Backbone as a ProteinNet text record, in pm:
[ID]
protein_1_A
[PRIMARY]
MTDGVQPREGSCLCGDVTYVVTTQLRDVVNCHCERCRRFSGHHLAATATDVEGLVVSDPSDRLRWFAPVAEVEYAFCSVCGSSMFWRATGAPHRISICAGTIDPPTGLRTAEAWWVSQASDYHSRPALPERDTE
[TERTIARY]
84.4	0	89.1	49.5	126.3	40.2	91	20.9	-121.8	-146.9	-278.4	-380.6	-339.3	-430.8	-459.5	-586.6	-626.1	-585	-506.2	-467.9	-590.1	-583.7	-688.9	-628.7	-706	-660.5	-746.5	-690.5	-765.7	-703	-773.5	-723.1	-795.6	-740.7	-808	-919.3	-994.8	-1106.7	-1061.6	-951.5	-907.4	-823.3	-780.1	-703.3	-554.2	-505.2	-361.3	-279.8	-337.7	-270.1	-343.6	-273.3	-331.4	-246.5	-302.3	-226.4	-277.4	-192.6	-226.9	-186.5	-274.1	-245.3	-234	-121.3	-98.2	-95.6	-118.6	-122.3	-262.5	-285.4	-416.9	-462	-589.2	-649	-731	-717.8	-800.9	-942.2	-1042.2	-1177.2	-1179.2	-1280.5	-1291.8	-1331.6	-1266.5	-1298.5	-1341.4	-1449.9	-1494.5	-1438.5	-1349.5	-1290.3	-1359.6	-1409	-1483.1	-1401	-1268.5	-1188.4	-1191.7	-1167.7	-1176.4	-1082.5	-959.6	-864.6	-916.4	-963.1	-1012.9	-1139	-1228.6	-1348.6	-1311.4	-1215	-1177.3	-1101.2	-1024.2	-951.7	-1046.8	-1151.2	-1240.4	-1370	-1407	-1535.1	-1649.4	-1623.5	-1722.3	-1641.7	-1681.8	-1589.7	-1496.7	-1383.3	-1289.9	-1309.5	-1354.5	-1368.9	-1239.9	-1164	-1033.2	-1005.7	-930.5	-874.9	-725.2	-651.4	-507.1	-437.3	-309.5	-227.7	-81.9	2.3	145.3	200	290.5	347.2	405.9	474	538.1	437	310.7	208.2	136.3	175.9	111.8	209.1	168.6	250	171.8	223.4	157.4	221.7	136.9	184.1	141	237.9	213.5	309	294.6	392.9	401.9	298.7	300	328.9	366.1	400.4	286.2	166.7	46.4	13.3	66.5	34.6	109	34.2	93	66.6	170	160.5	170.2	92.1	105.3	80.7	135.7	126.7	69.4	-60.8	-120.4	-74.3	-30.5	27.1	141.4	225.6	346.8	320.4	212.2	195.3	121.1	74.5	-1.1	24.8	21.6	35.5	-79.4	-126.3	-233.4	-184.2	-240.7	-202.8	-327.4	-314.7	-425	-370.1	-456.8	-418.5	-425.9	-317.1	-312.9	-391.8	-439.7	-519.8	-668.3	-719.7	-864.3	-900.8	-801.9	-827.2	-870.4	-871.7	-915.4	-829.6	-894.6	-826.6	-785.3	-656.3	-606.2	-557.2	-464.4	-398.2	-376.4	-349.8	-296.4	-207.3	-115.1	-25.4	13.7	29.9	78.9	230.7	293.8	438.9	505	433.3	487.7	472.6	409.3	389.2	428.2	555.8	599.4	575.2	544.9	522.4	376.5	285	142.4	99.5	2.9	-55.5	-205.3	-281.1	-426.4	-464.6	-565.3	-611.7	-757.4	-790.9	-929.6	-1012.4	-1110	-1183.1	-1255	-1300.9	-1372.9	-1287.8	-1156.2	-1067.5	-1039	-1083.3	-1059.8	-1167.5	-1124.8	-1220	-1303.7	-1437.6	-1521.2	-1509.7	-1538	-1577.1	-1455.8	-1469.3	-1357.5	-1343.3	-1455.1	-1451.4	-1438.2	-1451.1	-1435.8	-1571.3	-1568.8	-1690	-1651.2	-1746.5	-1722.2	-1736.8	-1632.2	-1627.1	-1648.4	-1596.2	-1603.3	-1609.1	-1648.9	-1643.3	-1553.5	-1456.8	-1360.5	-1380.3	-1332.8	-1338.7	-1480.9	-1577.9	-1718.2	-1754.6	-1678.6	-1707.1	-1680	-1606	-1578.3	-1663.5	-1759.3	-1846.1	-1924.5	-1948.4	-2023.8	-2169.9	-2235.3	-2373	-2475.3	-2445.4	-2540.5	-2543.7	-2444	-2426.7	-2489	-2575.7	-2625.9	-2551.6	-2502.3	-2417.5	-2498.8	-2465.8	-2530.2	-2480.5	-2545.1	-2507.5	-2376.9	-2266.7	-2134	-2070.7	-1976.8	-1900	-1832.9	-1840.8	-1788.2	-1681.4	-1586	-1478	-1465.4	-1470.4	-1445.8	-1299.5	-1211.8	-1067.9	-1000.7	-1067.3	-1017.9	-1132.4
-117.7	0	124.3	226.5	350	467.3	550.9	671.9	644.6	531.3	500.7	462.7	440.3	402.6	253.9	218.9	78.1	13.3	-93.9	-160.3	-210.6	-203.1	-253.3	-364.1	-469.3	-580.9	-590.9	-652.3	-672.5	-781.2	-816.6	-921	-915.3	-991.3	-1011.4	-1115.2	-1143.7	-1237.1	-1378.7	-1426.1	-1563.3	-1574.2	-1460.9	-1461	-1482.7	-1493.3	-1512.6	-1388.1	-1269.5	-1144.1	-1081.4	-1062.1	-999.6	-878.9	-793.9	-677.4	-628.4	-549.5	-480.3	-334.5	-243.8	-100.2	-53.5	10	54.7	206.2	276.4	422.7	470.3	599.2	659.5	640.9	603.8	593.5	719	768.6	880	828.1	916.4	875.3	829.5	755.9	696.5	802.3	793.6	877.8	785.6	819.9	745.8	814.2	747.2	805.5	748.8	838.4	799.3	811.9	835.4	850.1	718.4	728.8	611.3	499.3	532	427.1	353	427.5	363.1	281.6	334.1	257.3	124.2	127.4	3.7	-92	-38.7	-122.3	-192.8	-121.5	-176.3	-234.2	-196	-239.7	-145.6	-38.4	63.2	187.3	263.5	365.2	297.4	357.2	300.5	369.8	295.1	346.1	312.9	417	392.2	486.1	435.1	512.8	524.1	590.2	602.5	611.2	577.5	583.3	604	621.6	630.2	491.2	483.1	355.3	277.7	346.8	273.2	209.2	247.2	188.8	70.4	30.8	-82.1	-199.2	-311.2	-432.6	-538.2	-574.1	-671.3	-807.4	-909.9	-1047.9	-1115.9	-1159.9	-1219.9	-1337.4	-1442.7	-1551.4	-1626.4	-1623	-1694.7	-1603	-1477.1	-1379.4	-1361.4	-1333.7	-1320.4	-1176.3	-1078.5	-938.1	-891.5	-834.3	-785	-636.2	-560.7	-416.7	-391.4	-295.4	-254.1	-104.7	-43	102.1	131.6	158.6	187.6	322.1	410	539.3	568.2	661.8	685.9	732.5	802.5	863.9	780.4	661.9	582.2	433.2	358.4	213.2	151.3	37.6	-35.4	-174.8	-233.5	-368.6	-454.2	-580.2	-674.8	-812.6	-900.3	-1038	-1116.9	-1184.6	-1258.3	-1389.5	-1429	-1551	-1519.3	-1429.5	-1401.7	-1274.1	-1190.9	-1069.1	-949.6	-962.1	-850.8	-726.8	-614.1	-484.6	-454.4	-425.2	-410.2	-269.5	-215.3	-89.8	-6.1	121.4	205.2	310.4	362.4	466.3	558.7	683.8	783	778.3	769.6	759.9	886.4	998.2	1122.7	1139.3	1043.4	1049.2	914.3	880.8	747.9	717.6	818.1	796.8	761.4	768.6	739.5	622.4	545.9	437.2	434.8	410.4	399.4	252.2	224.6	88.6	80.5	-17.6	-36.4	-67.3	17.7	12.8	-119.6	-183.2	-308.5	-424.9	-408.3	-516.1	-509.6	-402	-386.1	-461	-537.4	-611.7	-514.3	-531.4	-447.3	-490.3	-402.4	-263.6	-177.6	-94	-13.5	117.3	170.4	300.4	415.2	386.7	489.1	537	650.2	699.9	748.3	747.1	800.8	951.4	1023.9	1168	1249.3	1201.5	1279.2	1187.3	1247	1181.5	1264.6	1199.2	1269	1229.4	1315.8	1294.6	1261.4	1331	1301.2	1325.2	1408.6	1431.8	1306.3	1209.5	1085.6	968	994.2	886.9	826.9	698.7	632.3	676.4	666.9	716	635.1	512.1	430.1	463.9	536.4	554.2	684.1	673.4	793.4	803.1	921	940.2	994	946.8	1002.6	1146.2	1216.5	1355	1359.2	1376.1	1391.4	1515.2	1576.8	1682.6	1622.9	1694.5	1642.1	1732.3	1669.9	1741.9	1689.4	1781.3	1740	1706.5	1767	1746.5	1779.2	1785	1836.4	1862.2
0	0	0	-77.7	-89	-45.1	45.8	90.4	137.5	201.1	254.1	148.8	25.9	-81.6	-72.5	-78.7	-77.9	-209.2	-206.1	-331.5	-407.2	-539	-627	-711.3	-733.4	-815.6	-939.8	-1042.9	-1165.2	-1249.1	-1358.2	-1447.4	-1580.7	-1675	-1802.6	-1781.4	-1884.7	-1875	-1838.6	-1897.6	-1870.2	-1743.7	-1689.2	-1565.5	-1582.4	-1706.2	-1727.3	-1694.5	-1715.7	-1683.7	-1565.6	-1455.4	-1336.7	-1299.6	-1215.3	-1170.8	-1036.7	-971.1	-847.2	-865.8	-824.8	-827.8	-683.8	-650.6	-513.4	-500.7	-610.6	-608.8	-645.4	-624.2	-647.5	-792.1	-810.4	-942.4	-972.6	-1095.1	-1141.7	-1165.5	-1156.5	-1193	-1337.9	-1375.1	-1508.2	-1611	-1726.2	-1840.6	-1953.9	-2021.2	-2138.7	-2262	-2332.9	-2453.1	-2575.9	-2660.5	-2780.1	-2908.1	-2897.3	-3019.3	-3098.1	-3226	-3312.7	-3268	-3229.9	-3186.9	-3064	-2964	-2842	-2870.1	-2955.6	-2991.5	-3055.8	-3145.1	-3215	-3122.9	-3029.1	-2933.5	-2837.1	-2793.4	-2691.2	-2746.5	-2867.5	-2923.3	-2890.2	-2821	-2783	-2747	-2646.7	-2597.3	-2496.3	-2473.1	-2376.8	-2243.2	-2144	-2007.3	-1934	-1897.7	-1837.8	-1721.7	-1627.7	-1518.6	-1545.6	-1460.3	-1480.2	-1345.5	-1346.6	-1226.7	-1266	-1165.7	-1190.2	-1222.8	-1317.8	-1360.9	-1243.3	-1152	-1041.9	-947.1	-955.7	-871	-932.5	-1053.1	-1121.5	-1127.7	-1068.7	-1072.8	-1150.9	-1267.6	-1355	-1336.8	-1324.4	-1319.1	-1449.2	-1525.3	-1655.8	-1674.5	-1591.7	-1592.7	-1725.2	-1805.3	-1933.4	-2051	-2023.6	-2127.1	-2227.7	-2177	-2260.1	-2297.3	-2222.1	-2248.3	-2373	-2467.2	-2591.5	-2604.5	-2638	-2662.6	-2811.9	-2861.1	-3000.2	-3008.4	-3111.2	-3129.7	-3268.1	-3276.4	-3407.5	-3464.9	-3378.5	-3416.1	-3319	-3354.4	-3275.3	-3132.7	-3107.2	-2975.7	-2871.4	-2905.7	-2809.5	-2830.1	-2718	-2721.3	-2642.3	-2690.5	-2624.8	-2588.4	-2480.3	-2438.9	-2421.6	-2461.8	-2451.1	-2415.3	-2366	-2337.3	-2467.8	-2502.1	-2628.1	-2623.3	-2506.3	-2496	-2510.2	-2427	-2428.5	-2503.5	-2535.8	-2611.8	-2528.9	-2397.3	-2313	-2334.3	-2354.9	-2356.8	-2213.5	-2191.9	-2055.5	-2021.4	-2101.5	-2069.3	-2195.4	-2173.6	-2281.2	-2217.8	-2297.4	-2247.6	-2363.1	-2327.4	-2422.6	-2419.6	-2534.3	-2537.8	-2483.9	-2485.1	-2432.7	-2282.5	-2215.7	-2069.8	-2008.6	-2008.1	-1964.7	-1817.6	-1737	-1593.4	-1561.6	-1660	-1638.2	-1724.7	-1673.9	-1751	-1725.8	-1830.4	-1818.3	-1811.1	-1730.5	-1706	-1748.3	-1829.8	-1870.4	-1745.9	-1718.3	-1591.5	-1568.7	-1675	-1661	-1615	-1614.4	-1569.3	-1419.4	-1353.6	-1209.6	-1131.9	-1032.5	-949.9	-866.9	-866.2	-780.6	-634.3	-542.9	-565.1	-600.7	-701.8	-748.7	-671.8	-621.1	-555.7	-654.4	-783.9	-887.3	-936.4	-1007.9	-1073.8	-1212.4	-1303.6	-1436.8	-1429.3	-1471.6	-1452	-1579.3	-1692.9	-1816.7	-1937.7	-2049.1	-2179.1	-2269.3	-2334.5	-2420.6	-2565.9	-2655.2	-2800.4	-2845.7	-2789.2	-2818.5	-2964.4	-3033.5	-3175.4	-3258.9	-3203.8	-3275.1	-3225.8	-3138	-3088.3	-3204.1	-3198.5	-3304.3	-3301.3	-3415.2	-3428	-3347.8	-3311.2	-3236.2	-3087.8	-3039.9	-2895.9	-2846.5	-2746.3	-2678.6	-2546	-2518.3	-2401.3	-2283.9	-2162.7	-2044.3	-2022.6	-1934.5	-1906	-1827.3	-1897	-1837.2	-1897	-1828	-1894.4	-2018.3	-2130.6	-2257.3	-2314.3	-2381.9	-2450	-2591.9	-2688.8	-2826.6	-2845.9	-2774.4	-2772.5	-2903.3	-3012.1	-3140.2	-3231.2
[MASK]
++++++++++++++++++++++++++++++++++++++++++++++++++++++++++++++++++++++++++++++++++++++++++++++++++++++++++++++++++++++++++++++++++++++

């Protein structure tokens, strides 16, 4: 535990990739950008923390990282396909965690929606603060 923060645990669907977060988690942001939609199959609901507070256990080497563009990388489980993490290459000290992989109770809330101008036409968004971001 770091600074009195309650550790949070999570995993992919098959359980091959697990993790513990020992640092503060940001509230959840729903990102509607095209990359996040395609990575998650909908909008990407993610929290974030400091890299040093995330301990990943991947004994079978199942976590795969890929970079569809230079400024961002995404990680998924190569066995079950679960979307797990993403990180901006320009912010190496932070990592985002797909909120659905965190074991409840998470203690988190959804705070904002980002890149709403790229949201798919089928999706109606709840009343959250929104950012077009570009």
